[in-house]
Coordinates of C-alpha atoms in Angstrom, one line a residue:
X283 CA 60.7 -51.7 3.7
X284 CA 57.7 -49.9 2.8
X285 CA 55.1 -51.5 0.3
X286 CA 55.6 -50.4 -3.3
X287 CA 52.8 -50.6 -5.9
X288 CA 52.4 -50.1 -9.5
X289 CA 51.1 -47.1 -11.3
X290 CA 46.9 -47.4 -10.7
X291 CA 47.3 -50.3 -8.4
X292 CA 47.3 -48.5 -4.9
X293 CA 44.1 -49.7 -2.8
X294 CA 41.2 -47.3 -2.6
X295 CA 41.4 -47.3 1.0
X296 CA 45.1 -46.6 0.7
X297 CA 44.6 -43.5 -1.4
X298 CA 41.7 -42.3 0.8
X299 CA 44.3 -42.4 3.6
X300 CA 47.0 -40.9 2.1
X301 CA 44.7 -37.7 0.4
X302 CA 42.3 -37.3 3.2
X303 CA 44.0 -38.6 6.3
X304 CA 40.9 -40.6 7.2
X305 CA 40.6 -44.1 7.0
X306 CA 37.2 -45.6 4.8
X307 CA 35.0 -48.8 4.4
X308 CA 35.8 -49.9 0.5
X309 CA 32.2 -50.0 -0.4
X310 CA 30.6 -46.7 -0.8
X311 CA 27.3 -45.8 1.5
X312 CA 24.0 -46.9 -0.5
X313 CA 22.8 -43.2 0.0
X314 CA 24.4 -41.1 -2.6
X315 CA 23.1 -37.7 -1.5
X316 CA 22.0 -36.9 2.0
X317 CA 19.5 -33.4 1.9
X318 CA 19.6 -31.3 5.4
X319 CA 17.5 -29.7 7.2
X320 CA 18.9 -26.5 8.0
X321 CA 17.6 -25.1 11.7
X322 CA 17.8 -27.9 14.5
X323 CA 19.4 -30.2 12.6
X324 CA 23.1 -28.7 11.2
X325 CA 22.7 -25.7 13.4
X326 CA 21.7 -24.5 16.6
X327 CA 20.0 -21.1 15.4
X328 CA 17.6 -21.0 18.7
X329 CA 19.2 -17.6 20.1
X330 CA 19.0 -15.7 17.3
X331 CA 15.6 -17.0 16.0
X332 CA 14.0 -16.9 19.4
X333 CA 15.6 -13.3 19.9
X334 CA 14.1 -11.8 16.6
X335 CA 10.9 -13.3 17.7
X336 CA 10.9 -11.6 20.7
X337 CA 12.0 -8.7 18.9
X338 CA 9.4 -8.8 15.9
X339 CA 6.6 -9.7 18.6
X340 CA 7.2 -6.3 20.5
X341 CA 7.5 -4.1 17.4
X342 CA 3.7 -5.1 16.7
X343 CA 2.7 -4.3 20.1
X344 CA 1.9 -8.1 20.7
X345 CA 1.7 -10.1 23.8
X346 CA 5.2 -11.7 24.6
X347 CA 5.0 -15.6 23.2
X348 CA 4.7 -17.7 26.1
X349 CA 8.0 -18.9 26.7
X350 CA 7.0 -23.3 26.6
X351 CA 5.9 -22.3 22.9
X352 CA 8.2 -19.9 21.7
X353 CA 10.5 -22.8 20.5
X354 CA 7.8 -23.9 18.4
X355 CA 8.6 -20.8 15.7
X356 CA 11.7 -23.0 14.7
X357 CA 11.1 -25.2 11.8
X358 CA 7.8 -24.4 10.3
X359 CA 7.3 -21.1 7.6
X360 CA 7.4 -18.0 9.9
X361 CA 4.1 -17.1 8.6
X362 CA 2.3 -20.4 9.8
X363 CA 4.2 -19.8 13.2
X364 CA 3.1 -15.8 13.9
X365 CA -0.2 -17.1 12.8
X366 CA -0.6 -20.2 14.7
X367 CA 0.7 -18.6 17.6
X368 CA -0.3 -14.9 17.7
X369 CA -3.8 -14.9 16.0
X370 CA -2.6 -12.7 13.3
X371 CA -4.6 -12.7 10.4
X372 CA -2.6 -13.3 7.0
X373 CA -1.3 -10.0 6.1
X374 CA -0.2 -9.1 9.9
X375 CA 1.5 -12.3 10.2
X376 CA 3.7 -11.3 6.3
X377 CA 3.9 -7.7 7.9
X378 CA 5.5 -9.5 11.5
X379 CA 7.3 -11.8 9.1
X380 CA 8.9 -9.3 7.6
X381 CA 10.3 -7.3 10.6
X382 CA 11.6 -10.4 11.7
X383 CA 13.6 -10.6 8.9
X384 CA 15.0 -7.3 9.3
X385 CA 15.9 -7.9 12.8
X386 CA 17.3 -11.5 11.7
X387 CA 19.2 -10.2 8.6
X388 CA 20.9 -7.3 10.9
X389 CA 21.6 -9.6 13.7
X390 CA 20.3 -12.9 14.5
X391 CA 21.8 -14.6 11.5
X392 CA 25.5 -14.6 13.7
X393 CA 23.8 -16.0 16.7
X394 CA 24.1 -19.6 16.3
X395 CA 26.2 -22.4 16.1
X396 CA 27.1 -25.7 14.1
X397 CA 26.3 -29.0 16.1
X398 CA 29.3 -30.6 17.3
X399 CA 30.7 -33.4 15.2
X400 CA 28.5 -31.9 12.3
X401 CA 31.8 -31.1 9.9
X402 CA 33.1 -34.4 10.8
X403 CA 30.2 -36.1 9.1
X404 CA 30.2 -33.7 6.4
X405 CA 33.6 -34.4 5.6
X406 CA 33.4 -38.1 5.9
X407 CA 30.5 -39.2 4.3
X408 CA 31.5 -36.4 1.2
X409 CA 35.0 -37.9 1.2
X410 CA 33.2 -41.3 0.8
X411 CA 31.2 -39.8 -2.4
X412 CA 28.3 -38.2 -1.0
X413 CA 27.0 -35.6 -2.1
X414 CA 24.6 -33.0 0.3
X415 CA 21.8 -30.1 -0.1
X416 CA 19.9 -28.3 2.6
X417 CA 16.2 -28.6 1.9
X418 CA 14.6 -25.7 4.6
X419 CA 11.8 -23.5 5.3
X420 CA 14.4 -20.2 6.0
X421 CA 14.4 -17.9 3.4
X422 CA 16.6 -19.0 0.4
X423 CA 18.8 -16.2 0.4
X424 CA 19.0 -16.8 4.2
X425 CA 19.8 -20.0 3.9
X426 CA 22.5 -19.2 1.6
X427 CA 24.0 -16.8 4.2
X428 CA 24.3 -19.1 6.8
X429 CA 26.3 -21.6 4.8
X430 CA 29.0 -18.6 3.6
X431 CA 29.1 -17.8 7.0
X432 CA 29.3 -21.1 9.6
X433 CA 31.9 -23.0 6.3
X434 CA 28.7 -25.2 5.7
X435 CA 29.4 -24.2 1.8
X436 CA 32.8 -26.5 1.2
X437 CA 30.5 -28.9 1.4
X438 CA 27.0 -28.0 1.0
X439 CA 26.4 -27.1 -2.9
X440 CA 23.1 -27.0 -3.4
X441 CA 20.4 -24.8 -1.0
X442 CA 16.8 -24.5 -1.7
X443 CA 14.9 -22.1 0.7
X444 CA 11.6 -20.9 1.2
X445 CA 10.4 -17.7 -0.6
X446 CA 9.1 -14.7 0.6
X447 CA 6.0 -15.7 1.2
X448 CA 6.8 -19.0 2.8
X449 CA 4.3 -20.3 0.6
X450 CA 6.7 -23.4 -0.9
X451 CA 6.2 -27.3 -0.1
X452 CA 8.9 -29.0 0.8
X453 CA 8.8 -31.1 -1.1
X454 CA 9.5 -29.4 -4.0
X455 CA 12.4 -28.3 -2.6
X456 CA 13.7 -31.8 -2.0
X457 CA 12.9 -32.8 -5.7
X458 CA 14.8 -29.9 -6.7
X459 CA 17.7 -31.0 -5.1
X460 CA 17.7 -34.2 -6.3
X461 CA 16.6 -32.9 -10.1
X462 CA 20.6 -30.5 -9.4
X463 CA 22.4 -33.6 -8.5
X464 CA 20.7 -35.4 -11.6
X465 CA 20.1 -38.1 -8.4
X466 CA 17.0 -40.9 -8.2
X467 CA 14.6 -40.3 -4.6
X468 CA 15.6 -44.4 -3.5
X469 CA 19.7 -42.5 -3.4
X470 CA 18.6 -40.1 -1.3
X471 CA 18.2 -39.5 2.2
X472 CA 16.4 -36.7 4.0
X473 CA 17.5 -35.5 7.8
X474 CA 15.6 -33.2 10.0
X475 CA 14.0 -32.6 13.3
X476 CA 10.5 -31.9 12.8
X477 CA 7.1 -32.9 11.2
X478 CA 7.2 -30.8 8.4
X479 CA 10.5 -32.8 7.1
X480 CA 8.9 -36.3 7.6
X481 CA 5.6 -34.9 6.1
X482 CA 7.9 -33.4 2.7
X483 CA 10.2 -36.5 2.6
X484 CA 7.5 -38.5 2.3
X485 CA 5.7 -36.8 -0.4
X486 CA 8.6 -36.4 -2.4
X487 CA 9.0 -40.2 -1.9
X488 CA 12.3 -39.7 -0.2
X489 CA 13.5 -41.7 3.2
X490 CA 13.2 -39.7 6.1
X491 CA 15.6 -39.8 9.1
X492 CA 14.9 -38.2 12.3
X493 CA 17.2 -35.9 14.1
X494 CA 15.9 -36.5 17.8
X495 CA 19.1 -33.5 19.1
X496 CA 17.3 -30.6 17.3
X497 CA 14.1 -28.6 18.5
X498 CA 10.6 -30.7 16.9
X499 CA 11.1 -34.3 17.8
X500 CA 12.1 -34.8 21.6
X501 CA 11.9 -38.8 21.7
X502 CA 10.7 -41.4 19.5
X503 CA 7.2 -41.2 21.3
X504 CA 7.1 -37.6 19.2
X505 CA 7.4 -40.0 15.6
X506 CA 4.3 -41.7 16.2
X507 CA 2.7 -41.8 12.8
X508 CA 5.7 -40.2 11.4
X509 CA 7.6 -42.5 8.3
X510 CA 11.2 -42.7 8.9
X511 CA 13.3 -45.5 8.8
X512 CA 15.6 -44.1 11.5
X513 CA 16.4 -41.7 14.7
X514 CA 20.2 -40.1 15.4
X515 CA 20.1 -38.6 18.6
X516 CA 23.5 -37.0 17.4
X517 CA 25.1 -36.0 14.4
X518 CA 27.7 -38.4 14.6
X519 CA 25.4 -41.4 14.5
X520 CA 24.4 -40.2 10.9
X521 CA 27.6 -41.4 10.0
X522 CA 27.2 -44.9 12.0
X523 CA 23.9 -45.1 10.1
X524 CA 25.3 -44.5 6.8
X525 CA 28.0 -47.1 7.3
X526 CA 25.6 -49.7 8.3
X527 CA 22.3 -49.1 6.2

């Protein structure tokens, strides 16, 4: 006959079953909150970016981007990239900024995907108690967008973007998370692809683990110099980690 149990004295794991249909460690992970890079490391925005790059880049009357650095415009500010990687001076690379967004907004926003086995870990790890934020250089009410529309918002409640200027650290953004959550930085755990989400983790004093599937880091040769105290090479071994850290 099937096991009976007093009123409060069903097994944790028991009721995790039976509520959530998946099957748990007892002991919760050690990281609390988990913040997420948004662009290479829960989706795969690379058409649509790229596109609107392309698109942006010929509305100024630009040279095209070579195509072995085009990829380089995902991650960083926009303005750093059309900079960096046009020659435009400040107020030309805000003014191709700008029409990006417009082309984005209208749409590139639709043209992209969420990594496989992304939602698994989301729904895991929250069903274990964690909690998770997006901490990204897109435009905040961007970022917001692409969590309505991809179902990243059952489980993503806090977002802090860039602003228009793309002028904000990224490590404020981070803090600001953690300040929401009401969270301490040794809880937390920061995940991204690229330098400028090592380089904010560690200012804000935050762990950093590196996404080697998105667009920055390629290999662990790329984190030279780079503090982490981890590489996924998928987004299901950020749920191996988290079991076992």
């Amino acid at each position: 006959p099937p096991r009976r149990y007093k009123r409060g004295t069903r097994p944790l794991r028991t009721i995790l079953r039976l509520h959530t249909g998946l099957t748990m460690p007892l002991t919760s992970p050690s990281r609390s909150v988990l913040l997420w890079d948004m662009d290479g490391t829960l989706i795969d925005s690379s058409e649509g970016i790229l596109g609107c790059v392309r698109l942006a880049v010929q509305d100024m009357g630009l040279p095209p981007v070579p195509e072995e650095r085009i990829r380089e415009f995902i991650g960083p500010p926009l303005q750093h990239s059309f900079h960096h990687l046009c020659g435009l001076p400040e107020a030309e690379a805000q003014r191709a900024t700008d029409i990006y967004r417009a082309h984005y907004a209208a749409e590139g926003i639709r043209r992209a995907r969420v990594y496989d086995g992304l939602f698994a870990v989301l729904e895991q790890s929250a069903a274990m108690g964690v909690r998770h934020a997006v901490a990204t250089n897109k435009k905040q009410d961007a970022a917001e967008e692409v969590c309505r529309i991809f179902g990243l918002d059952r489980f993503i409640h806090v977002v802090r973007g860039n602003n228009t200027e793309g002028c904000r650290k990224k490590s404020d953004m981070m803090l600001e998370c953690l300040r929401e959550f009401g969270a301490k930085r040794e809880h937390a755990l920061m995940i991204g692809d690229s330098s400028f989400d090592s380089r904010g983790a560690e200012e804000a004093g935050i762990d950093f683990l590196a996404a080697l599937y998105g667009f920055g880091f390629q290999s662990p040769d790329d984190l030279a110099g780079t503090a982490h105290i981890g590489i996924v090479r998928s987004p299901e071994e950020v749920m191996a980690f988290l079991k076992h850290a």
